[in-house]
């Protein structure tokens, strides 16, 4: 294999965070439904699994039981493609299939299923009963075509244990096929927007007068796997909703999948306009739930002129697709905007969403000493009970640690208590912890980690650590250290696996292979009583299972790549990076052999690289692949979050066990750069990151997909831009014994140094987990002139008995919602500690939360620009200070009132100032004092960013614009220049009004 230029790409991406400011838009809150809560278990009839092309007669199958006759499960036996998954039920011979569900009296439910006739069957019928009442007798005439037909009913709960029965009325052994059952609770009084990103503003973010094309954007996907073109109308004027619109052209179409209540009316509304750039009349179709709604003719026109259409639509099935299809071809198609679907909302399935989290970072962990570029939590793993206290412990990598050499790397051992708090820590590096190694600059020791069990048989768990940029044998060939640990977390002995170690490797690390980029302890895979290890070499698409000796050497190995050793998939590009992550799934299929998760975060889709994908490999004992499953944008959940450009799904992965209690193991997959496409550069380093929770059926298909990200999926934390949350993760089982699955999720750029999030995931729907004590609070205002009165609100959850506030200035309170006056200028951190009265406590610390300035003053590091040309008070600091990794809120105002309310505020930034600083450059016609007056331009070129916010309300009410400060300690001391602008409508007497500006000296 030739050396890969991807190494250059990789290094550019890793430093991209320092190159630009992140986006300031609000977190991607899921505005359309999550997967609906389906009360019918095993409604795809996948449990138990049946061999392909065969059938099995059972008395019970998962939650189903045979009241009479037997349950016949078939797996593609009749050549009829199943409606869901691989299997279905054949209802025949007077059989009665029954399932009892946890329901509520008086509650509204939507019941749905699909049936498929067998053409060779005689006339037959079956009945559908719910809560002891007959809903319908479905008649299936002889000779009916083999095609799946949806059926649905609206029912009301009769008790807490309502039963669904399917009764065959024919004694013939040839029956009807049943699949895909749903029982979805809903509230008939609820109505809201069902469709996501209908204004096309949430993704992408497009510069004025420009367009951006991609196969997928948030919520939307291309019907032909081509492109969706979103443009900002810029000088053409606003769209029907915001600036962004879709240019529906070239015979392409766009679609979005939505969950609805079957056979209920929904209101569909959208707006369209001729495209002034198009010289022809056009037409496009609108379809909903597979049915044509309308064909719309769009006349040619020289101006943007919006027409709104409204329709009543309904679906026979809970999952409906909304589609817009261009019929004309050619460039510059009709403009589409403001797509809204209103109607009844199914209750979402919360299984797999986040229940609670605890953040492990330097300021909250005694003994954890980190620097700003340590990249703590780039790797993490559970290592078992290291110190013998009965509680499992964690190992966390810090690849940027400088012990021994610049960015040589280190590993921190975190000794945990049962409540997931940190008891003590120990560091392993070239200079501490007993490691004997000559680490070189950028070796990346700690890039990947895995607990591997007790390899040497001394009763103490051991650890494998990757150094993916180790130069042993070749530049960045990579290596993996096997560390034999002591109870105190130090190293007793070690063995380094590399191209020079003499180990029996099927794939020998080579130039830029990055062997050790991922590691998974696999348990005893080959049955010889010794734990084995899988190691990924991402730039060679190599996933190698090493069969170990007790001394840490490799006895033999099996290397799997595309087209090798039973893995029959093919690469999408040379940058697939198969083996970017690996994890032990556990025994998914029950054959006695642990199975493997493999991430390929570079996989392309519809011509877009780095969309990413996740694999599940069912292994043989020799490490070869017996069967495999793929999860990506093709088969994941586009209803809540369509995977898009540079999302990097498969950056990390873990098998946390059975999250939702259905007896099937589930998957977590990280997407380190998940976030909106921002501008033409599509800068990768500014993404927040996300984790996808895949709840699986027994046949490996996805039952439900949850997205955990910034303030989404139950995660109430606002992930900062560039944090790459989800870049590492590991399973922790049920760490604290409360019946809820725990996982650790890493973010190497959060809090400057990196942080690890110990998270609990919601389990079985409808089963409330034990209440967890968790401190949380809010405060307002967060900045102002002394004396500043701040109102605090206790938002804690769980059994709170007492509260203790520390306001950071030496005073405190025990009230639930205290009001505190800050009289001395400064920046204050606030802590709330709550207790449950039984010894349990929880605390939240908000660092540098409140900024208090002296009268007329500015926060530290902020100085005014300008020589009095722009009106005083036109640009203010509303909150924050210029500290790296935080945000500041500026207020843009026209105190003279020479521009109209509704004008758009903007804040521009640059690393450069005019040569005449602090005075600026006069620009004719951009002053606020009068039409034609000059304004003072206070920043130089090139422009670093241009941030906008909601419309200005009028004089005296500064419009807030949020600006993130870059997350890099290397920028401390550098000066960033910012200035406000207020943009009135086209043709206004003052179109652009220049406000004042500030010089921001970046602080730690």
PDB file of N, CA, C and O in Angstrom, residues 24 27 275 296 342-343 404 431 777 868 884 944:
ATOM      1  N   UNK A  24     -22.066  30.329  16.228  1.00  0.00           N
ATOM      2  CA  UNK A  24     -22.754  30.818  17.411  1.00  0.00           C
ATOM      3  C   UNK A  24     -24.210  30.424  17.433  1.00  0.00           C
ATOM      4  O   UNK A  24     -24.931  30.812  18.334  1.00  0.00           O
ATOM      5  N   UNK A  27     -28.054  25.409  19.875  1.00  0.00           N
ATOM      6  CA  UNK A  27     -27.873  23.962  19.797  1.00  0.00           C
ATOM      7  C   UNK A  27     -28.933  23.338  18.905  1.00  0.00           C
ATOM      8  O   UNK A  27     -30.039  23.836  18.784  1.00  0.00           O
ATOM      9  N   UNK A 275     -37.495  31.412  -9.575  1.00  0.00           N
ATOM     10  CA  UNK A 275     -36.092  31.749  -9.368  1.00  0.00           C
ATOM     11  C   UNK A 275     -35.694  32.809 -10.396  1.00  0.00           C
ATOM     12  O   UNK A 275     -35.746  32.550 -11.604  1.00  0.00           O
ATOM     13  N   UNK A 296     -47.201  21.297  -8.997  1.00  0.00           N
ATOM     14  CA  UNK A 296     -47.238  22.756  -8.955  1.00  0.00           C
ATOM     15  C   UNK A 296     -46.461  23.320 -10.129  1.00  0.00           C
ATOM     16  O   UNK A 296     -45.287  22.977 -10.344  1.00  0.00           O
ATOM     17  N   UNK A 342     -47.990  20.286  10.718  1.00  0.00           N
ATOM     18  CA  UNK A 342     -48.583  20.371  12.053  1.00  0.00           C
ATOM     19  C   UNK A 342     -49.584  19.245  12.254  1.00  0.00           C
ATOM     20  O   UNK A 342     -50.311  18.879  11.334  1.00  0.00           O
ATOM     21  N   UNK A 343     -49.636  18.714  13.478  1.00  0.00           N
ATOM     22  CA  UNK A 343     -50.597  17.665  13.780  1.00  0.00           C
ATOM     23  C   UNK A 343     -50.287  16.987  15.094  1.00  0.00           C
ATOM     24  O   UNK A 343     -49.468  17.444  15.874  1.00  0.00           O
ATOM     25  N   UNK A 404       8.461  13.984  29.285  1.00  0.00           N
ATOM     26  CA  UNK A 404       9.490  13.309  28.503  1.00  0.00           C
ATOM     27  C   UNK A 404       9.709  13.885  27.127  1.00  0.00           C
ATOM     28  O   UNK A 404      10.831  13.874  26.625  1.00  0.00           O
ATOM     29  N   UNK A 431       7.858   9.818  32.684  1.00  0.00           N
ATOM     30  CA  UNK A 431       8.532  10.262  33.902  1.00  0.00           C
ATOM     31  C   UNK A 431       7.802   9.852  35.179  1.00  0.00           C
ATOM     32  O   UNK A 431       8.215  10.263  36.264  1.00  0.00           O
ATOM     33  N   UNK A 777     -28.342  24.601  38.576  1.00  0.00           N
ATOM     34  CA  UNK A 777     -28.940  25.900  38.883  1.00  0.00           C
ATOM     35  C   UNK A 777     -28.829  26.822  37.681  1.00  0.00           C
ATOM     36  O   UNK A 777     -28.063  26.581  36.737  1.00  0.00           O
ATOM     37  N   UNK A 868     -14.527  58.666  18.269  1.00  0.00           N
ATOM     38  CA  UNK A 868     -15.744  59.432  18.488  1.00  0.00           C
ATOM     39  C   UNK A 868     -16.602  59.663  17.272  1.00  0.00           C
ATOM     40  O   UNK A 868     -17.575  60.427  17.357  1.00  0.00           O
ATOM     41  N   UNK A 884     -10.309  32.493  26.532  1.00  0.00           N
ATOM     42  CA  UNK A 884     -10.328  31.476  25.479  1.00  0.00           C
ATOM     43  C   UNK A 884     -11.297  30.368  25.855  1.00  0.00           C
ATOM     44  O   UNK A 884     -11.396  29.953  27.000  1.00  0.00           O
ATOM     45  N   UNK A 944     -12.370  37.841   9.961  1.00  0.00           N
ATOM     46  CA  UNK A 944     -12.302  36.494  10.511  1.00  0.00           C
ATOM     47  C   UNK A 944     -13.684  35.865  10.630  1.00  0.00           C
ATOM     48  O   UNK A 944     -13.873  34.682  10.379  1.00  0.00           O
TER      49      UNK A 944
END
